[in-house]
Short mmCIF file of N, CA and C in Angstrom, two decimals:
data_model
loop_
_atom_site.label_atom_id
_atom_site.label_comp_id
_atom_site.label_asym_id
_atom_site.label_seq_id
_atom_site.Cartn_x
_atom_site.Cartn_y
_atom_site.Cartn_z
N MET A 1 0.81 -1.21 0.00
CA MET A 1 0.00 0.00 0.00
C MET A 1 0.85 1.26 0.00
N ALA A 2 2.09 1.18 0.38
CA ALA A 2 2.94 2.35 0.48
C ALA A 2 3.18 2.99 -0.88
N GLU A 3 2.95 2.25 -1.97
CA GLU A 3 3.18 2.79 -3.29
C GLU A 3 1.92 3.39 -3.90
N ASP A 4 0.81 3.36 -3.20
CA ASP A 4 -0.44 3.93 -3.70
C ASP A 4 -0.30 5.43 -3.89
N SER A 5 -1.09 5.94 -4.81
CA SER A 5 -1.18 7.38 -5.00
C SER A 5 -2.28 7.91 -4.08
N HIS A 6 -2.03 9.04 -3.48
CA HIS A 6 -2.99 9.63 -2.55
C HIS A 6 -3.59 10.88 -3.19
N SER A 7 -4.92 10.92 -3.27
CA SER A 7 -5.58 12.09 -3.84
C SER A 7 -5.64 13.19 -2.78
N VAL A 8 -5.22 14.39 -3.19
CA VAL A 8 -5.15 15.52 -2.27
C VAL A 8 -5.85 16.72 -2.90
N LEU A 9 -6.70 17.36 -2.12
CA LEU A 9 -7.31 18.62 -2.53
C LEU A 9 -6.75 19.72 -1.63
N VAL A 10 -6.20 20.75 -2.24
CA VAL A 10 -5.70 21.91 -1.50
C VAL A 10 -6.66 23.05 -1.74
N VAL A 11 -7.18 23.63 -0.65
CA VAL A 11 -8.11 24.74 -0.75
C VAL A 11 -7.45 25.96 -0.13
N THR A 12 -6.99 26.86 -0.99
CA THR A 12 -6.32 28.07 -0.51
C THR A 12 -6.43 29.17 -1.55
N LYS A 13 -6.52 30.41 -1.07
CA LYS A 13 -6.49 31.57 -1.96
C LYS A 13 -5.07 32.09 -2.11
N ASP A 14 -4.16 31.56 -1.31
CA ASP A 14 -2.77 32.00 -1.27
C ASP A 14 -1.91 31.19 -2.24
N SER A 15 -1.47 31.82 -3.32
CA SER A 15 -0.68 31.11 -4.34
C SER A 15 0.67 30.65 -3.80
N LYS A 16 1.20 31.34 -2.79
CA LYS A 16 2.48 30.94 -2.19
C LYS A 16 2.33 29.58 -1.48
N ILE A 17 1.26 29.43 -0.72
CA ILE A 17 1.01 28.16 -0.03
C ILE A 17 0.81 27.05 -1.05
N LEU A 18 0.02 27.32 -2.09
CA LEU A 18 -0.22 26.31 -3.13
C LEU A 18 1.09 25.91 -3.79
N SER A 19 1.95 26.88 -4.04
CA SER A 19 3.24 26.59 -4.66
C SER A 19 4.10 25.71 -3.76
N GLN A 20 4.17 26.04 -2.47
CA GLN A 20 4.94 25.22 -1.51
C GLN A 20 4.42 23.78 -1.47
N LEU A 21 3.11 23.64 -1.40
CA LEU A 21 2.51 22.31 -1.30
C LEU A 21 2.70 21.52 -2.60
N SER A 22 2.63 22.20 -3.72
CA SER A 22 2.82 21.54 -5.01
C SER A 22 4.20 20.91 -5.14
N VAL A 23 5.19 21.57 -4.55
CA VAL A 23 6.56 21.05 -4.59
C VAL A 23 6.69 19.82 -3.69
N MET A 24 5.99 19.82 -2.56
CA MET A 24 6.11 18.72 -1.60
C MET A 24 5.20 17.53 -1.94
N LEU A 25 4.10 17.78 -2.58
CA LEU A 25 3.12 16.73 -2.85
C LEU A 25 3.10 16.40 -4.35
N MET A 26 4.16 15.78 -4.79
CA MET A 26 4.33 15.53 -6.22
C MET A 26 3.91 14.11 -6.61
N ALA A 27 3.57 13.98 -7.90
CA ALA A 27 3.27 12.66 -8.46
C ALA A 27 4.56 11.86 -8.47
N PRO A 28 4.53 10.57 -8.43
CA PRO A 28 3.35 9.70 -8.46
C PRO A 28 2.75 9.43 -7.09
N MET A 29 3.39 9.87 -6.03
CA MET A 29 2.89 9.59 -4.67
C MET A 29 1.58 10.33 -4.39
N PHE A 30 1.44 11.53 -4.96
CA PHE A 30 0.24 12.34 -4.70
C PHE A 30 -0.39 12.79 -6.01
N GLU A 31 -1.71 12.78 -6.02
CA GLU A 31 -2.49 13.34 -7.12
C GLU A 31 -3.10 14.62 -6.57
N LEU A 32 -2.56 15.76 -6.99
CA LEU A 32 -2.90 17.04 -6.38
C LEU A 32 -3.93 17.80 -7.21
N ASN A 33 -4.99 18.25 -6.54
CA ASN A 33 -5.99 19.15 -7.11
C ASN A 33 -6.07 20.36 -6.19
N SER A 34 -6.48 21.49 -6.74
CA SER A 34 -6.57 22.68 -5.91
C SER A 34 -7.79 23.51 -6.27
N SER A 35 -8.17 24.34 -5.32
CA SER A 35 -9.27 25.27 -5.54
C SER A 35 -8.99 26.53 -4.72
N LYS A 36 -9.29 27.67 -5.31
CA LYS A 36 -9.14 28.96 -4.60
C LYS A 36 -10.46 29.42 -4.03
N ASP A 37 -11.53 28.70 -4.34
CA ASP A 37 -12.87 29.10 -3.95
C ASP A 37 -13.51 28.00 -3.09
N PHE A 38 -14.02 28.36 -1.94
CA PHE A 38 -14.59 27.37 -1.02
C PHE A 38 -15.88 26.74 -1.56
N ASN A 39 -16.67 27.48 -2.32
CA ASN A 39 -17.88 26.89 -2.90
C ASN A 39 -17.50 25.86 -3.97
N GLU A 40 -16.50 26.18 -4.78
CA GLU A 40 -16.03 25.21 -5.77
C GLU A 40 -15.46 23.97 -5.06
N ALA A 41 -14.74 24.19 -3.97
CA ALA A 41 -14.17 23.07 -3.21
C ALA A 41 -15.28 22.19 -2.64
N ARG A 42 -16.37 22.78 -2.19
CA ARG A 42 -17.51 21.99 -1.71
C ARG A 42 -18.06 21.12 -2.84
N ARG A 43 -18.16 21.71 -4.02
CA ARG A 43 -18.64 20.96 -5.18
C ARG A 43 -17.69 19.81 -5.50
N LEU A 44 -16.39 20.09 -5.50
CA LEU A 44 -15.39 19.05 -5.78
C LEU A 44 -15.50 17.90 -4.76
N CYS A 45 -15.70 18.27 -3.50
CA CYS A 45 -15.81 17.24 -2.45
C CYS A 45 -17.09 16.43 -2.58
N SER A 46 -18.13 17.02 -3.15
CA SER A 46 -19.38 16.26 -3.33
C SER A 46 -19.28 15.32 -4.53
N GLU A 47 -18.38 15.62 -5.46
CA GLU A 47 -18.23 14.80 -6.66
C GLU A 47 -17.24 13.67 -6.49
N ARG A 48 -16.36 13.78 -5.51
CA ARG A 48 -15.26 12.83 -5.39
C ARG A 48 -14.78 12.76 -3.95
N ILE A 49 -14.23 11.61 -3.57
CA ILE A 49 -13.66 11.46 -2.24
C ILE A 49 -12.15 11.63 -2.35
N TYR A 50 -11.61 12.58 -1.62
CA TYR A 50 -10.17 12.80 -1.57
C TYR A 50 -9.61 12.12 -0.33
N ASN A 51 -8.40 11.55 -0.45
CA ASN A 51 -7.77 10.96 0.73
C ASN A 51 -7.45 12.04 1.76
N ILE A 52 -6.88 13.15 1.28
CA ILE A 52 -6.46 14.23 2.17
C ILE A 52 -6.97 15.55 1.61
N ILE A 53 -7.51 16.39 2.48
CA ILE A 53 -7.92 17.74 2.08
C ILE A 53 -7.15 18.71 2.97
N ILE A 54 -6.39 19.58 2.34
CA ILE A 54 -5.61 20.59 3.05
C ILE A 54 -6.31 21.92 2.86
N VAL A 55 -6.67 22.54 3.98
CA VAL A 55 -7.47 23.77 3.94
C VAL A 55 -6.69 24.90 4.60
N ASP A 56 -6.62 26.03 3.91
CA ASP A 56 -5.99 27.22 4.46
C ASP A 56 -7.02 27.98 5.31
N TYR A 57 -6.55 28.61 6.36
CA TYR A 57 -7.39 29.36 7.30
C TYR A 57 -8.23 30.42 6.58
N SER A 58 -7.64 31.20 5.71
CA SER A 58 -8.33 32.22 4.90
C SER A 58 -9.30 33.08 5.69
N GLU A 59 -8.77 33.76 6.68
CA GLU A 59 -9.57 34.68 7.51
C GLU A 59 -10.77 33.99 8.16
N GLY A 60 -10.63 32.74 8.50
CA GLY A 60 -11.67 31.99 9.20
C GLY A 60 -12.59 31.21 8.28
N GLU A 61 -12.63 31.54 7.02
CA GLU A 61 -13.50 30.84 6.07
C GLU A 61 -13.10 29.36 5.95
N GLY A 62 -11.82 29.10 6.07
CA GLY A 62 -11.32 27.73 5.99
C GLY A 62 -11.77 26.87 7.16
N VAL A 63 -11.93 27.49 8.33
CA VAL A 63 -12.38 26.75 9.52
C VAL A 63 -13.80 26.23 9.29
N ASP A 64 -14.68 27.10 8.82
CA ASP A 64 -16.06 26.69 8.55
C ASP A 64 -16.11 25.60 7.49
N PHE A 65 -15.30 25.75 6.45
CA PHE A 65 -15.26 24.75 5.38
C PHE A 65 -14.79 23.40 5.93
N ALA A 66 -13.72 23.41 6.73
CA ALA A 66 -13.19 22.17 7.31
C ALA A 66 -14.23 21.47 8.17
N ILE A 67 -14.96 22.24 8.95
CA ILE A 67 -16.02 21.66 9.80
C ILE A 67 -17.14 21.10 8.92
N ASP A 68 -17.52 21.85 7.87
CA ASP A 68 -18.59 21.41 6.97
C ASP A 68 -18.29 20.06 6.33
N ILE A 69 -17.05 19.82 5.94
CA ILE A 69 -16.72 18.58 5.23
C ILE A 69 -16.16 17.50 6.14
N SER A 70 -16.16 17.76 7.44
CA SER A 70 -15.54 16.83 8.39
C SER A 70 -16.24 15.47 8.46
N SER A 71 -17.47 15.39 8.00
CA SER A 71 -18.16 14.10 8.05
C SER A 71 -17.74 13.18 6.91
N SER A 72 -16.96 13.69 5.98
CA SER A 72 -16.47 12.84 4.88
C SER A 72 -15.38 11.91 5.40
N SER A 73 -15.00 10.93 4.60
CA SER A 73 -13.96 10.00 5.02
C SER A 73 -12.55 10.53 4.76
N SER A 74 -12.46 11.74 4.26
CA SER A 74 -11.16 12.36 3.99
C SER A 74 -10.48 12.77 5.30
N THR A 75 -9.14 12.73 5.29
CA THR A 75 -8.38 13.28 6.41
C THR A 75 -8.18 14.76 6.11
N ILE A 76 -8.57 15.61 7.04
CA ILE A 76 -8.54 17.05 6.80
C ILE A 76 -7.43 17.69 7.63
N LEU A 77 -6.58 18.45 6.95
CA LEU A 77 -5.52 19.22 7.59
C LEU A 77 -5.86 20.69 7.42
N LEU A 78 -5.91 21.43 8.52
CA LEU A 78 -6.24 22.85 8.48
C LEU A 78 -4.99 23.66 8.82
N LEU A 79 -4.59 24.53 7.89
CA LEU A 79 -3.44 25.40 8.10
C LEU A 79 -3.92 26.65 8.82
N VAL A 80 -3.39 26.88 10.04
CA VAL A 80 -3.88 27.96 10.89
C VAL A 80 -2.72 28.87 11.30
N PRO A 81 -2.91 30.20 11.24
CA PRO A 81 -1.86 31.11 11.71
C PRO A 81 -1.52 30.84 13.18
N ASN A 82 -0.26 31.01 13.50
CA ASN A 82 0.25 30.71 14.84
C ASN A 82 -0.58 31.37 15.94
N GLN A 83 -0.96 32.62 15.75
CA GLN A 83 -1.67 33.37 16.80
C GLN A 83 -3.07 32.81 17.07
N HIS A 84 -3.66 32.07 16.14
CA HIS A 84 -5.00 31.49 16.32
C HIS A 84 -4.96 29.98 16.56
N PHE A 85 -3.76 29.41 16.58
CA PHE A 85 -3.63 27.95 16.57
C PHE A 85 -4.38 27.27 17.73
N ASP A 86 -4.12 27.67 18.96
CA ASP A 86 -4.75 27.00 20.12
C ASP A 86 -6.28 27.09 20.07
N GLN A 87 -6.79 28.27 19.80
CA GLN A 87 -8.23 28.48 19.76
C GLN A 87 -8.89 27.66 18.65
N ILE A 88 -8.34 27.71 17.45
CA ILE A 88 -8.93 27.00 16.31
C ILE A 88 -8.75 25.49 16.47
N SER A 89 -7.57 25.09 16.90
CA SER A 89 -7.30 23.66 17.09
C SER A 89 -8.31 23.06 18.06
N TYR A 90 -8.55 23.74 19.17
CA TYR A 90 -9.52 23.27 20.16
C TYR A 90 -10.92 23.19 19.55
N ARG A 91 -11.26 24.16 18.70
CA ARG A 91 -12.60 24.21 18.09
C ARG A 91 -12.83 23.06 17.10
N VAL A 92 -11.81 22.69 16.32
CA VAL A 92 -12.01 21.71 15.24
C VAL A 92 -11.63 20.28 15.60
N GLU A 93 -10.93 20.09 16.69
CA GLU A 93 -10.44 18.73 17.00
C GLU A 93 -11.58 17.74 17.23
N SER A 94 -12.70 18.20 17.76
CA SER A 94 -13.83 17.29 17.99
C SER A 94 -14.49 16.85 16.67
N PHE A 95 -14.15 17.53 15.58
CA PHE A 95 -14.64 17.16 14.26
C PHE A 95 -13.64 16.26 13.52
N GLY A 96 -12.53 15.95 14.18
CA GLY A 96 -11.52 15.09 13.57
C GLY A 96 -10.61 15.82 12.60
N VAL A 97 -10.56 17.13 12.69
CA VAL A 97 -9.72 17.94 11.81
C VAL A 97 -8.35 18.14 12.48
N LEU A 98 -7.28 17.83 11.73
CA LEU A 98 -5.92 18.04 12.23
C LEU A 98 -5.48 19.46 11.89
N THR A 99 -4.81 20.12 12.82
CA THR A 99 -4.35 21.49 12.56
C THR A 99 -2.84 21.56 12.46
N ILE A 100 -2.38 22.45 11.59
CA ILE A 100 -0.95 22.70 11.38
C ILE A 100 -0.74 24.20 11.42
N THR A 101 0.32 24.64 12.08
CA THR A 101 0.60 26.08 12.10
C THR A 101 1.07 26.52 10.72
N SER A 102 0.68 27.72 10.36
CA SER A 102 1.08 28.30 9.08
C SER A 102 1.69 29.67 9.36
N PRO A 103 2.84 29.99 8.81
CA PRO A 103 3.62 29.19 7.88
C PRO A 103 4.18 27.95 8.57
N PHE A 104 4.47 26.93 7.77
CA PHE A 104 4.89 25.65 8.33
C PHE A 104 6.30 25.29 7.90
N ASP A 105 6.93 24.52 8.75
CA ASP A 105 8.24 23.96 8.47
C ASP A 105 8.04 22.73 7.59
N GLN A 106 8.86 22.53 6.57
CA GLN A 106 8.68 21.41 5.64
C GLN A 106 8.77 20.06 6.35
N PHE A 107 9.69 19.91 7.28
CA PHE A 107 9.83 18.64 8.00
C PHE A 107 8.57 18.35 8.82
N TYR A 108 8.07 19.37 9.52
CA TYR A 108 6.85 19.25 10.31
C TYR A 108 5.67 18.89 9.41
N PHE A 109 5.56 19.56 8.27
CA PHE A 109 4.48 19.30 7.34
C PHE A 109 4.57 17.87 6.80
N TYR A 110 5.76 17.44 6.43
CA TYR A 110 5.97 16.09 5.92
C TYR A 110 5.50 15.05 6.94
N ASN A 111 5.82 15.27 8.21
CA ASN A 111 5.38 14.35 9.26
C ASN A 111 3.86 14.36 9.42
N MET A 112 3.24 15.51 9.27
CA MET A 112 1.78 15.58 9.35
C MET A 112 1.14 14.85 8.17
N ILE A 113 1.75 14.93 7.00
CA ILE A 113 1.24 14.20 5.84
C ILE A 113 1.34 12.70 6.09
N LYS A 114 2.46 12.26 6.68
CA LYS A 114 2.61 10.84 7.01
C LYS A 114 1.51 10.41 7.99
N ILE A 115 1.21 11.25 8.96
CA ILE A 115 0.13 10.95 9.91
C ILE A 115 -1.21 10.89 9.17
N ALA A 116 -1.43 11.83 8.27
CA ALA A 116 -2.68 11.86 7.51
C ALA A 116 -2.84 10.60 6.67
N ILE A 117 -1.75 10.14 6.07
CA ILE A 117 -1.80 8.91 5.27
C ILE A 117 -2.11 7.71 6.16
N ALA A 118 -1.47 7.66 7.33
CA ALA A 118 -1.74 6.55 8.27
C ALA A 118 -3.20 6.56 8.71
N VAL A 119 -3.72 7.74 9.01
CA VAL A 119 -5.12 7.87 9.41
C VAL A 119 -6.03 7.41 8.26
N GLN A 120 -5.66 7.78 7.05
CA GLN A 120 -6.46 7.41 5.88
C GLN A 120 -6.51 5.89 5.70
N TYR A 121 -5.38 5.22 5.89
CA TYR A 121 -5.37 3.75 5.81
C TYR A 121 -6.30 3.16 6.86
N LYS A 122 -6.24 3.69 8.07
CA LYS A 122 -7.09 3.19 9.14
C LYS A 122 -8.57 3.42 8.82
N VAL A 123 -8.90 4.57 8.28
CA VAL A 123 -10.28 4.87 7.89
C VAL A 123 -10.76 3.88 6.83
N GLN A 124 -9.90 3.59 5.85
CA GLN A 124 -10.27 2.64 4.79
C GLN A 124 -10.53 1.25 5.36
N ILE A 125 -9.71 0.81 6.29
CA ILE A 125 -9.90 -0.50 6.92
C ILE A 125 -11.21 -0.53 7.70
N LEU A 126 -11.45 0.52 8.48
CA LEU A 126 -12.68 0.58 9.27
C LEU A 126 -13.92 0.67 8.38
N SER A 127 -13.82 1.41 7.29
CA SER A 127 -14.94 1.50 6.34
C SER A 127 -15.24 0.15 5.74
N SER A 128 -14.20 -0.58 5.37
CA SER A 128 -14.37 -1.91 4.80
C SER A 128 -15.04 -2.84 5.81
N GLN A 129 -14.60 -2.78 7.05
CA GLN A 129 -15.20 -3.62 8.09
C GLN A 129 -16.66 -3.23 8.34
N THR A 130 -16.96 -1.96 8.29
CA THR A 130 -18.32 -1.48 8.48
C THR A 130 -19.23 -2.00 7.38
N ILE A 131 -18.74 -1.98 6.15
CA ILE A 131 -19.53 -2.48 5.03
C ILE A 131 -19.80 -3.98 5.20
N LYS A 132 -18.77 -4.73 5.61
CA LYS A 132 -18.96 -6.17 5.82
C LYS A 132 -20.00 -6.43 6.91
N LEU A 133 -19.92 -5.65 8.00
CA LEU A 133 -20.90 -5.82 9.09
C LEU A 133 -22.32 -5.47 8.64
N LYS A 134 -22.45 -4.41 7.87
CA LYS A 134 -23.78 -4.03 7.36
C LYS A 134 -24.34 -5.12 6.47
N ASN A 135 -23.49 -5.68 5.62
CA ASN A 135 -23.94 -6.77 4.74
C ASN A 135 -24.37 -7.99 5.56
N LYS A 136 -23.60 -8.31 6.58
CA LYS A 136 -23.93 -9.46 7.43
C LYS A 136 -25.24 -9.21 8.18
N MET A 137 -25.41 -7.99 8.68
CA MET A 137 -26.66 -7.65 9.39
C MET A 137 -27.86 -7.73 8.44
N GLU A 138 -27.68 -7.30 7.20
CA GLU A 138 -28.76 -7.38 6.21
C GLU A 138 -29.09 -8.84 5.91
N GLU A 139 -28.06 -9.69 5.80
CA GLU A 139 -28.28 -11.11 5.57
C GLU A 139 -29.07 -11.71 6.73
N ILE A 140 -28.68 -11.41 7.95
CA ILE A 140 -29.38 -11.93 9.13
C ILE A 140 -30.83 -11.47 9.14
N ARG A 141 -31.04 -10.20 8.82
CA ARG A 141 -32.40 -9.64 8.80
C ARG A 141 -33.27 -10.37 7.76
N LEU A 142 -32.72 -10.57 6.57
CA LEU A 142 -33.50 -11.24 5.51
C LEU A 142 -33.74 -12.71 5.83
N VAL A 143 -32.74 -13.39 6.37
CA VAL A 143 -32.92 -14.80 6.73
C VAL A 143 -33.97 -14.92 7.84
N ASN A 144 -33.94 -14.02 8.81
CA ASN A 144 -34.94 -14.05 9.88
C ASN A 144 -36.35 -13.79 9.33
N ARG A 145 -36.44 -12.87 8.37
CA ARG A 145 -37.74 -12.58 7.76
C ARG A 145 -38.24 -13.81 7.00
N ALA A 146 -37.33 -14.46 6.25
CA ALA A 146 -37.71 -15.67 5.51
C ALA A 146 -38.12 -16.78 6.47
N LYS A 147 -37.39 -16.92 7.60
CA LYS A 147 -37.76 -17.94 8.60
C LYS A 147 -39.17 -17.69 9.12
N LEU A 148 -39.48 -16.45 9.39
CA LEU A 148 -40.80 -16.10 9.91
C LEU A 148 -41.89 -16.47 8.89
N ILE A 149 -41.64 -16.19 7.63
CA ILE A 149 -42.60 -16.53 6.58
C ILE A 149 -42.79 -18.05 6.50
N ILE A 150 -41.67 -18.78 6.53
CA ILE A 150 -41.75 -20.25 6.48
C ILE A 150 -42.48 -20.79 7.71
N MET A 151 -42.20 -20.23 8.87
CA MET A 151 -42.86 -20.68 10.09
C MET A 151 -44.38 -20.49 9.98
N GLN A 152 -44.80 -19.37 9.39
CA GLN A 152 -46.23 -19.09 9.25
C GLN A 152 -46.87 -19.94 8.16
N LYS A 153 -46.20 -20.06 7.01
CA LYS A 153 -46.80 -20.75 5.85
C LYS A 153 -46.73 -22.27 5.97
N LYS A 154 -45.67 -22.80 6.58
CA LYS A 154 -45.48 -24.25 6.64
C LYS A 154 -45.62 -24.81 8.05
N SER A 155 -45.98 -23.97 8.99
CA SER A 155 -46.16 -24.38 10.38
C SER A 155 -44.94 -25.11 10.93
N LEU A 156 -43.79 -24.53 10.72
CA LEU A 156 -42.53 -25.10 11.22
C LEU A 156 -42.05 -24.30 12.43
N SER A 157 -41.21 -24.94 13.24
CA SER A 157 -40.57 -24.23 14.35
C SER A 157 -39.47 -23.34 13.76
N GLU A 158 -38.96 -22.45 14.58
CA GLU A 158 -37.88 -21.57 14.11
C GLU A 158 -36.65 -22.39 13.71
N GLU A 159 -36.33 -23.38 14.53
CA GLU A 159 -35.17 -24.23 14.24
C GLU A 159 -35.36 -24.99 12.93
N ASP A 160 -36.55 -25.52 12.71
CA ASP A 160 -36.82 -26.25 11.46
C ASP A 160 -36.80 -25.31 10.25
N ALA A 161 -37.31 -24.10 10.43
CA ALA A 161 -37.29 -23.12 9.34
C ALA A 161 -35.85 -22.75 8.99
N HIS A 162 -35.02 -22.61 10.02
CA HIS A 162 -33.60 -22.31 9.80
C HIS A 162 -32.92 -23.45 9.04
N HIS A 163 -33.18 -24.69 9.46
CA HIS A 163 -32.61 -25.86 8.78
C HIS A 163 -33.11 -25.93 7.33
N TYR A 164 -34.37 -25.58 7.12
CA TYR A 164 -34.93 -25.60 5.77
C TYR A 164 -34.15 -24.65 4.85
N ILE A 165 -33.89 -23.45 5.33
CA ILE A 165 -33.14 -22.46 4.53
C ILE A 165 -31.72 -22.94 4.28
N GLU A 166 -31.07 -23.46 5.32
CA GLU A 166 -29.70 -23.97 5.16
C GLU A 166 -29.66 -25.12 4.16
N LYS A 167 -30.62 -26.03 4.24
CA LYS A 167 -30.65 -27.19 3.34
C LYS A 167 -30.89 -26.74 1.90
N GLN A 168 -31.80 -25.81 1.72
CA GLN A 168 -32.06 -25.28 0.37
C GLN A 168 -30.80 -24.64 -0.21
N ALA A 169 -30.08 -23.89 0.62
CA ALA A 169 -28.85 -23.24 0.16
C ALA A 169 -27.80 -24.27 -0.23
N MET A 170 -27.66 -25.32 0.60
CA MET A 170 -26.67 -26.37 0.30
C MET A 170 -27.07 -27.17 -0.94
N ASP A 171 -28.31 -27.60 -0.98
CA ASP A 171 -28.77 -28.44 -2.09
C ASP A 171 -28.70 -27.73 -3.43
N ARG A 172 -28.91 -26.43 -3.42
CA ARG A 172 -28.97 -25.66 -4.66
C ARG A 172 -27.70 -24.84 -4.91
N SER A 173 -26.68 -25.04 -4.06
CA SER A 173 -25.40 -24.29 -4.17
C SER A 173 -25.65 -22.78 -4.24
N MET A 174 -26.43 -22.30 -3.30
CA MET A 174 -26.77 -20.88 -3.24
C MET A 174 -26.38 -20.34 -1.87
N LYS A 175 -26.30 -19.05 -1.79
CA LYS A 175 -26.07 -18.40 -0.50
C LYS A 175 -27.40 -18.35 0.24
N LYS A 176 -27.30 -18.35 1.57
CA LYS A 176 -28.52 -18.30 2.38
C LYS A 176 -29.33 -17.04 2.08
N ILE A 177 -28.65 -15.94 1.84
CA ILE A 177 -29.36 -14.68 1.58
C ILE A 177 -30.15 -14.77 0.29
N ASP A 178 -29.62 -15.48 -0.71
CA ASP A 178 -30.34 -15.64 -1.97
C ASP A 178 -31.57 -16.52 -1.78
N VAL A 179 -31.43 -17.59 -1.00
CA VAL A 179 -32.57 -18.45 -0.70
C VAL A 179 -33.62 -17.65 0.08
N ALA A 180 -33.16 -16.86 1.04
CA ALA A 180 -34.08 -16.03 1.84
C ALA A 180 -34.84 -15.05 0.94
N ASN A 181 -34.13 -14.39 0.04
CA ASN A 181 -34.78 -13.46 -0.88
C ASN A 181 -35.82 -14.17 -1.74
N GLU A 182 -35.48 -15.34 -2.21
CA GLU A 182 -36.40 -16.13 -3.02
C GLU A 182 -37.66 -16.47 -2.22
N ILE A 183 -37.47 -16.90 -0.98
CA ILE A 183 -38.61 -17.24 -0.11
C ILE A 183 -39.48 -16.02 0.11
N ILE A 184 -38.86 -14.91 0.41
CA ILE A 184 -39.61 -13.67 0.66
C ILE A 184 -40.40 -13.27 -0.58
N ASN A 185 -39.79 -13.38 -1.74
CA ASN A 185 -40.45 -12.96 -2.98
C ASN A 185 -41.57 -13.91 -3.42
N THR A 186 -41.42 -15.21 -3.12
CA THR A 186 -42.44 -16.16 -3.59
C THR A 186 -43.52 -16.45 -2.56
N LEU A 187 -43.20 -16.43 -1.29
CA LEU A 187 -44.18 -16.83 -0.28
C LEU A 187 -44.87 -15.66 0.43
N SER A 188 -44.36 -14.47 0.31
CA SER A 188 -45.01 -13.37 1.07
C SER A 188 -46.04 -12.65 0.23
#
């Protein structure tokens, strides 16, 4: 995974910051996109998922933007002037937004990017596990619904209805969820 390309969106009105970041976040390790307008950046975020979003403070406008998009699966880094760092950092940390002082030291920034990448890997793993759990819960829900239908239509016990679904799945080389769906569609 270390050789993957990481999609990055930089949202800043400051061309100097964009220039600095462009030098540090080069292909093939990073796929860099940028926006100088927060409304355009909102549109970009709604169209695509970025691994990392770097947001400039921009007289406080960046703080609101970072909070607005914090529910996405992107790792968000907010560049904050030194004099506002403690106040802003405290305000955004509960939203999962990482803060970096601006102007920033390249070594410090590089380490924050490494942290952002590590966080992104963890988010991807957790998202994958969440999807698997949701699928399993849906399977259980459908199988239980099919068992209930079989219990009512064929006067079977819950255990017998469960065995019936399992046997149908084995005999027909199907998944239990497919058998359950078939039962629901034909018997209900």
